[in-house]
Short mmCIF file of C-alpha atoms in Angstrom, two decimals:
data_model
loop_
_atom_site.label_atom_id
_atom_site.label_comp_id
_atom_site.label_asym_id
_atom_site.label_seq_id
_atom_site.Cartn_x
_atom_site.Cartn_y
_atom_site.Cartn_z
CA MET A 1 -70.94 2.83 49.26
CA LEU A 2 -67.76 4.43 48.85
CA THR A 3 -66.17 2.18 51.19
CA PHE A 4 -67.94 -1.02 48.48
CA ILE A 5 -66.37 1.11 46.02
CA ILE A 6 -63.26 1.11 48.04
CA ARG A 7 -62.86 -2.39 48.94
CA ARG A 8 -63.71 -4.18 45.66
CA LEU A 9 -60.34 -1.58 43.63
CA VAL A 10 -58.40 -2.99 46.80
CA LEU A 11 -59.80 -6.50 45.57
CA ALA A 12 -58.92 -5.50 41.93
CA VAL A 13 -55.17 -5.14 42.37
CA PRO A 14 -54.39 -8.78 43.65
CA THR A 15 -57.27 -10.21 40.97
CA LEU A 16 -55.52 -8.32 37.66
CA LEU A 17 -52.30 -9.32 39.51
CA PHE A 18 -52.73 -12.68 39.22
CA ILE A 19 -54.55 -12.48 35.75
CA SER A 20 -51.93 -10.67 34.40
CA LEU A 21 -49.31 -13.80 36.07
CA VAL A 22 -51.25 -16.34 34.31
CA LEU A 23 -50.93 -14.63 30.63
CA PHE A 24 -47.61 -13.59 30.41
CA LEU A 25 -46.64 -17.25 31.49
CA LEU A 26 -48.83 -19.08 29.60
CA LEU A 27 -47.25 -16.85 26.67
CA ASP A 28 -43.63 -16.99 27.34
CA LEU A 29 -44.37 -20.94 27.97
CA ALA A 30 -45.98 -21.13 24.32
CA PRO A 31 -44.16 -22.25 21.66
CA GLY A 32 -42.37 -19.96 19.40
CA ASP A 33 -39.10 -17.88 18.70
CA PRO A 34 -40.12 -14.49 16.71
CA MET A 35 -36.83 -14.16 14.92
CA ALA A 36 -38.30 -17.68 13.58
CA GLN A 37 -39.58 -15.53 9.91
CA MET A 38 -36.06 -13.75 9.57
CA PRO A 39 -34.45 -14.85 7.11
CA LEU A 40 -32.44 -18.17 7.02
CA THR A 41 -28.82 -16.66 6.10
CA ILE A 42 -29.07 -13.71 9.35
CA PRO A 43 -25.59 -15.49 11.23
CA ASP A 44 -27.25 -17.02 15.17
CA GLU A 45 -25.10 -14.05 16.77
CA VAL A 46 -26.27 -11.83 14.90
CA LYS A 47 -30.12 -13.31 15.90
CA GLN A 48 -28.72 -13.62 19.67
CA LYS A 49 -28.20 -10.05 19.59
CA MET A 50 -31.99 -9.25 18.85
CA ARG A 51 -33.40 -10.95 21.25
CA GLU A 52 -31.30 -9.83 23.70
CA ALA A 53 -32.10 -5.98 22.24
CA LEU A 54 -35.59 -7.62 22.47
CA GLY A 55 -35.15 -8.25 26.43
CA LEU A 56 -35.62 -11.73 25.60
CA GLY A 57 -32.01 -12.96 27.44
CA GLU A 58 -33.49 -11.50 30.51
CA PRO A 59 -35.17 -13.65 33.25
CA VAL A 60 -38.85 -14.32 33.12
CA HIS A 61 -39.22 -13.11 36.75
CA ILE A 62 -37.62 -9.45 35.11
CA ARG A 63 -39.24 -8.84 32.45
CA TYR A 64 -42.61 -9.97 34.42
CA PHE A 65 -41.90 -7.40 36.46
CA LYS A 66 -40.70 -4.89 33.75
CA TRP A 67 -43.82 -5.31 31.34
CA LEU A 68 -45.71 -4.32 34.58
CA TYR A 69 -44.18 -1.07 35.53
CA GLN A 70 -44.42 -0.31 31.68
CA PHE A 71 -48.59 -0.80 31.69
CA PHE A 72 -49.20 0.70 34.64
CA VAL A 73 -46.89 3.11 35.75
CA VAL A 74 -44.81 4.09 32.09
CA GLU A 75 -48.16 4.00 29.78
CA PRO A 76 -50.02 5.89 32.17
CA GLY A 77 -47.50 8.69 32.76
CA TYR A 78 -47.37 8.80 28.74
CA PHE A 79 -50.40 9.89 28.52
CA LEU A 80 -50.13 12.28 31.10
CA ASP A 81 -48.23 13.67 29.30
CA TRP A 82 -49.91 13.99 26.36
CA LEU A 83 -52.62 14.72 27.93
CA PHE A 84 -51.67 17.96 29.99
CA GLY A 85 -48.70 19.02 26.70
CA THR A 86 -45.58 17.53 28.71
CA ASN A 87 -43.37 15.72 28.13
CA MET A 88 -42.00 13.84 32.09
CA MET A 89 -41.77 10.51 30.46
CA GLU A 90 -39.49 11.60 27.35
CA GLY A 91 -37.03 8.66 26.99
CA THR A 92 -38.21 5.76 29.01
CA GLN A 93 -38.20 2.19 27.40
CA ARG A 94 -41.64 1.52 26.70
CA VAL A 95 -43.34 -1.89 25.51
CA VAL A 96 -42.34 -2.34 22.04
CA SER A 97 -43.83 -4.74 19.35
CA TRP A 98 -41.83 -7.91 18.08
CA GLN A 99 -43.90 -7.27 14.53
CA PHE A 100 -44.36 -4.03 13.75
CA ARG A 101 -40.64 -2.27 15.99
CA SER A 102 -42.94 0.73 17.52
CA PRO A 103 -44.88 0.74 21.13
CA VAL A 104 -47.51 -1.59 21.76
CA PHE A 105 -50.16 1.32 22.86
CA ASP A 106 -49.44 3.87 19.84
CA ILE A 107 -50.09 1.21 17.75
CA ILE A 108 -53.57 0.00 19.66
CA VAL A 109 -54.22 3.19 20.02
CA GLN A 110 -54.43 3.93 15.98
CA ARG A 111 -56.52 1.04 15.66
CA LEU A 112 -59.17 1.40 18.07
CA PRO A 113 -61.35 4.09 16.74
CA GLN A 114 -61.82 1.80 13.69
CA THR A 115 -62.87 -0.59 16.66
CA LEU A 116 -64.96 1.78 18.69
CA TRP A 117 -66.72 2.81 15.78
CA VAL A 118 -68.53 -0.48 14.93
CA VAL A 119 -68.24 -2.63 18.86
CA ALA A 120 -69.84 1.34 20.19
CA LEU A 121 -72.44 1.48 17.84
CA ALA A 122 -73.57 -2.30 17.59
CA TYR A 123 -73.94 -2.93 21.12
CA ALA A 124 -75.54 0.21 21.67
CA VAL A 125 -78.11 -0.87 19.07
CA GLY A 126 -78.35 -4.43 20.13
CA VAL A 127 -79.05 -2.62 24.02
CA ILE A 128 -81.47 -0.91 22.46
CA ILE A 129 -83.94 -2.86 20.58
CA ALA A 130 -83.42 -5.84 23.09
CA ILE A 131 -84.63 -4.23 25.62
CA PRO A 132 -88.29 -3.58 24.58
CA ILE A 133 -88.42 -6.66 22.66
CA GLY A 134 -87.62 -8.01 25.85
CA ILE A 135 -90.70 -6.41 27.75
CA ILE A 136 -93.57 -6.70 24.88
CA SER A 137 -92.44 -10.13 24.90
CA ALA A 138 -92.99 -10.75 29.00
CA TYR A 139 -96.33 -8.51 28.94
CA ARG A 140 -97.49 -10.79 26.22
CA GLN A 141 -96.32 -13.84 26.61
CA TYR A 142 -96.81 -16.55 24.21
CA SER A 143 -98.35 -13.89 21.52
CA VAL A 144 -97.87 -13.79 18.27
CA PHE A 145 -94.10 -10.89 18.95
CA ASP A 146 -92.90 -13.23 21.82
CA GLN A 147 -93.38 -16.50 19.31
CA ALA A 148 -91.12 -13.85 16.79
CA GLY A 149 -88.62 -12.60 19.44
CA THR A 150 -87.57 -16.03 20.28
CA LEU A 151 -87.01 -17.12 17.05
CA ILE A 152 -84.97 -14.30 16.20
CA SER A 153 -82.95 -14.56 19.68
CA MET A 154 -82.39 -18.41 18.98
CA ILE A 155 -81.15 -17.39 15.14
CA GLY A 156 -78.91 -14.97 16.93
CA PHE A 157 -77.45 -17.13 19.61
CA SER A 158 -76.99 -20.12 17.28
CA VAL A 159 -76.15 -18.40 14.49
CA PRO A 160 -71.61 -18.17 14.55
CA PRO A 161 -70.66 -14.44 13.58
CA PHE A 162 -68.56 -15.82 10.64
CA PHE A 163 -70.96 -17.56 9.37
CA SER A 164 -73.81 -14.99 10.08
CA GLY A 165 -71.25 -12.61 8.52
CA VAL A 166 -70.67 -13.71 4.91
CA VAL A 167 -74.53 -14.41 5.21
CA VAL A 168 -74.93 -10.81 4.90
CA ILE A 169 -71.87 -10.28 2.52
CA VAL A 170 -74.08 -12.17 -0.09
CA ILE A 171 -77.30 -10.93 0.49
CA PHE A 172 -77.02 -6.54 0.44
CA ALA A 173 -73.88 -6.80 -1.36
CA VAL A 174 -73.13 -9.17 -3.64
CA LYS A 175 -76.55 -10.19 -4.09
CA LEU A 176 -79.13 -7.00 -3.67
CA GLU A 177 -75.89 -5.09 -4.15
CA TRP A 178 -76.60 -2.38 -1.45
CA LEU A 179 -74.34 -2.21 0.86
CA PRO A 180 -69.58 -2.45 0.05
CA SER A 181 -68.67 -5.39 1.28
CA ILE A 182 -64.93 -4.14 2.89
CA TYR A 183 -65.08 -1.84 5.43
CA ASP A 184 -62.66 0.93 4.27
CA THR A 185 -60.47 1.80 7.19
CA THR A 186 -58.75 4.87 5.64
CA HIS A 187 -61.89 6.82 4.82
CA VAL A 188 -62.18 9.84 7.04
CA VAL A 189 -65.28 11.64 7.80
CA ARG A 190 -64.90 14.88 6.59
CA ASP A 191 -68.94 15.94 5.78
CA TRP A 192 -72.36 15.11 5.63
CA GLU A 193 -71.83 12.38 2.47
CA SER A 194 -68.32 11.08 4.32
CA PHE A 195 -70.66 10.53 6.77
CA LYS A 196 -73.15 8.93 4.74
CA VAL A 197 -70.38 6.87 3.13
CA GLN A 198 -68.81 5.32 6.84
CA LEU A 199 -72.88 5.22 8.48
CA MET A 200 -72.92 3.06 5.09
CA GLN A 201 -70.21 0.96 5.52
CA MET A 202 -71.23 0.51 9.41
CA ILE A 203 -74.17 -1.39 8.94
CA MET A 204 -73.33 -4.78 8.03
CA PRO A 205 -71.37 -5.44 11.33
CA VAL A 206 -72.99 -3.86 13.16
CA MET A 207 -75.62 -5.89 11.94
CA VAL A 208 -73.70 -8.79 12.57
CA LEU A 209 -72.80 -7.80 16.58
CA ALA A 210 -75.51 -6.20 17.31
CA LEU A 211 -77.64 -9.57 16.32
CA GLN A 212 -76.18 -11.75 19.38
CA THR A 213 -76.35 -9.12 21.74
CA THR A 214 -80.32 -7.91 21.58
CA ALA A 215 -80.67 -12.51 21.38
CA GLN A 216 -78.26 -12.32 24.76
CA ILE A 217 -80.39 -9.41 26.08
CA SER A 218 -83.92 -9.52 25.26
CA ARG A 219 -84.05 -13.64 26.55
CA TYR A 220 -82.96 -12.49 29.85
CA MET A 221 -84.77 -8.88 29.98
CA ARG A 222 -88.36 -11.16 29.46
CA SER A 223 -87.21 -14.11 31.98
CA ALA A 224 -86.31 -11.15 35.02
CA MET A 225 -89.91 -9.38 33.76
CA LEU A 226 -91.94 -12.48 33.87
CA ASP A 227 -90.54 -13.65 37.17
CA ASN A 228 -92.00 -10.06 38.47
CA LEU A 229 -94.90 -9.41 36.47
CA ASN A 230 -96.21 -12.35 39.01
CA GLN A 231 -95.57 -10.75 42.70
CA ASP A 232 -97.14 -9.55 45.09
CA TYR A 233 -96.28 -6.05 45.21
CA VAL A 234 -97.28 -6.37 41.64
CA ARG A 235 -100.69 -6.90 42.40
CA THR A 236 -101.09 -4.64 44.74
CA ALA A 237 -99.82 -1.48 42.69
CA ARG A 238 -102.57 -2.43 40.28
CA ALA A 239 -105.90 -2.22 43.66
CA LYS A 240 -104.23 0.48 44.61
CA GLY A 241 -105.47 2.27 40.80
CA LEU A 242 -101.88 2.57 39.65
CA SER A 243 -101.75 2.72 35.68
CA GLU A 244 -100.89 -0.23 33.74
CA TRP A 245 -97.77 1.55 32.22
CA SER A 246 -96.68 2.99 36.01
CA VAL A 247 -97.05 -0.89 37.35
CA VAL A 248 -95.17 -2.64 34.36
CA MET A 249 -92.68 0.24 32.93
CA VAL A 250 -91.54 1.90 37.25
CA HIS A 251 -92.12 -1.09 39.76
CA VAL A 252 -91.33 -3.86 37.14
CA LEU A 253 -89.10 -2.88 34.86
CA ARG A 254 -87.14 -1.44 37.82
CA ASN A 255 -85.67 -5.10 39.87
CA SER A 256 -86.76 -6.36 36.19
CA MET A 257 -83.76 -4.81 35.13
CA ILE A 258 -81.03 -5.84 38.44
CA PRO A 259 -80.06 -9.31 36.58
CA VAL A 260 -80.39 -7.21 33.21
CA VAL A 261 -77.10 -5.55 34.39
CA THR A 262 -74.97 -8.25 34.88
CA VAL A 263 -75.78 -9.24 31.05
CA ILE A 264 -75.34 -5.62 30.18
CA ALA A 265 -71.92 -4.91 32.16
CA LEU A 266 -70.22 -7.93 31.87
CA GLY A 267 -70.72 -8.33 27.70
CA ILE A 268 -69.04 -5.12 26.77
CA PRO A 269 -66.04 -7.11 27.38
CA SER A 270 -67.06 -9.84 25.80
CA ILE A 271 -67.78 -8.55 22.31
CA PHE A 272 -64.81 -7.46 21.46
CA GLY A 273 -64.26 -11.35 21.19
CA GLY A 274 -66.52 -11.24 18.53
CA ALA A 275 -65.37 -8.49 17.11
CA ILE A 276 -62.87 -10.33 16.90
CA ILE A 277 -64.17 -12.47 14.30
CA THR A 278 -66.02 -9.85 12.64
CA GLU A 279 -63.00 -7.84 12.20
CA GLN A 280 -62.30 -10.33 9.87
CA VAL A 281 -64.47 -11.33 7.39
CA PHE A 282 -65.70 -7.59 7.57
CA LYS A 283 -61.62 -6.27 6.65
CA VAL A 284 -62.35 -3.82 9.55
CA ASN A 285 -59.17 -2.72 10.56
CA GLY A 286 -59.23 -2.29 14.41
CA ILE A 287 -58.49 -4.18 17.30
CA GLY A 288 -59.84 -7.70 16.80
CA GLN A 289 -57.48 -7.91 13.58
CA LEU A 290 -54.88 -6.79 15.39
CA LEU A 291 -54.50 -9.57 17.75
CA ILE A 292 -55.14 -11.64 15.47
CA THR A 293 -51.86 -11.00 13.26
CA ALA A 294 -49.44 -10.43 16.83
CA ILE A 295 -50.15 -14.47 17.31
CA GLN A 296 -49.24 -15.28 13.78
CA ALA A 297 -46.81 -12.95 13.80
CA ASN A 298 -45.71 -14.36 17.51
CA ASP A 299 -45.89 -10.97 18.20
CA ILE A 300 -46.34 -11.87 22.16
CA PRO A 301 -46.12 -7.98 23.81
CA MET A 302 -48.79 -6.74 21.41
CA VAL A 303 -50.96 -10.35 22.34
CA GLN A 304 -50.71 -9.44 25.89
CA THR A 305 -51.21 -6.61 26.20
CA ILE A 306 -54.27 -6.50 24.64
CA THR A 307 -54.96 -9.72 25.81
CA PHE A 308 -55.08 -8.23 29.67
CA ILE A 309 -56.92 -5.16 28.40
CA PHE A 310 -59.03 -7.58 27.77
CA ALA A 311 -59.38 -8.66 31.64
CA VAL A 312 -59.13 -5.06 32.96
CA LEU A 313 -62.42 -4.16 31.35
CA ILE A 314 -63.70 -7.49 32.56
CA VAL A 315 -63.67 -6.72 36.14
CA PHE A 316 -63.78 -2.60 35.62
CA PHE A 317 -67.41 -3.16 34.54
CA ASN A 318 -68.12 -6.27 37.29
CA LEU A 319 -67.64 -3.42 39.20
CA ILE A 320 -69.93 -0.94 37.52
CA ALA A 321 -72.69 -3.34 37.46
CA ASP A 322 -72.03 -4.49 41.08
CA VAL A 323 -72.50 -0.62 41.92
CA LEU A 324 -75.91 0.10 39.64
CA TYR A 325 -77.38 -3.21 41.91
CA GLY A 326 -77.42 -0.11 45.07
CA VAL A 327 -78.74 2.71 42.45
CA LEU A 328 -81.72 0.31 41.43
CA ASP A 329 -82.51 -1.57 44.34
CA PRO A 330 -82.93 0.47 47.41
CA ARG A 331 -82.72 -2.49 49.74
CA ILE A 332 -79.11 -3.11 48.33
CA ARG A 333 -76.61 -1.68 51.05
CA TYR A 334 -73.10 -2.25 50.73
CA ASP A 335 -71.53 -0.51 53.94
#
């Protein structure tokens, strides 16, 4: 297993380098000028000096390698300085946002907790609900519960977040007045009362994101369970006198989780994509809204960094899924 992990980590390096190169070139060649939003009264020579200060006067390959160095060396160095209380990276040039005139990673770290409050809880709720639904739907195939689960899944697949978000706002915030319609990102949790306020404003965005997660994972879980319930080893386990609970929840569930693990692991980065729309609907001042504002302001360093972070997450969780295969199924060996 250790050899496999090392081999996959080595393979991930050229994969991420290729993704970073394509991403950098696409955004660099995209139309737009960071000086376009500057007042027209600013002389052209001043704008040219501002471009040079942003590093736009250098060749493309130089800017690309500087960006890679800052992403993989400078920013991790600043994190280690913060972790151990040192100042080894003090004064080192960092990737600066054109829009905010501040280091990109500092802005991302400020916005990240707001996104994690919503995304992490939504994904956890979605997985916790989806797995039992998939198990029961498969065990009681074509029952009323299975039909209801199928209906909910079709709704989750069919309704996009920007529509379901507006619907829950109209129902629970406007009509019933149970929940706040706008997410207050300035709210700070200090005691039990402030925690309840935070929980109330998280219900609707979490509900919208968890609906898609539940719909997807429950269908995969049901399909995998149905494939394994009719296998020979299940009939053998029942013939040996094992209880139905032991047959389903130990033997069948463990084998069925192998394909579902891939969906769960690779779904973690993809849910951030859903958070981009959800944060716009509920005014959550997180990573998704930061990406949208960066695109609108033509803030290329911010867009490059956030998009590449998503790519790193996909590669990382793909590795985790492969490792979990060996844990769930002893027959799988990588060495």
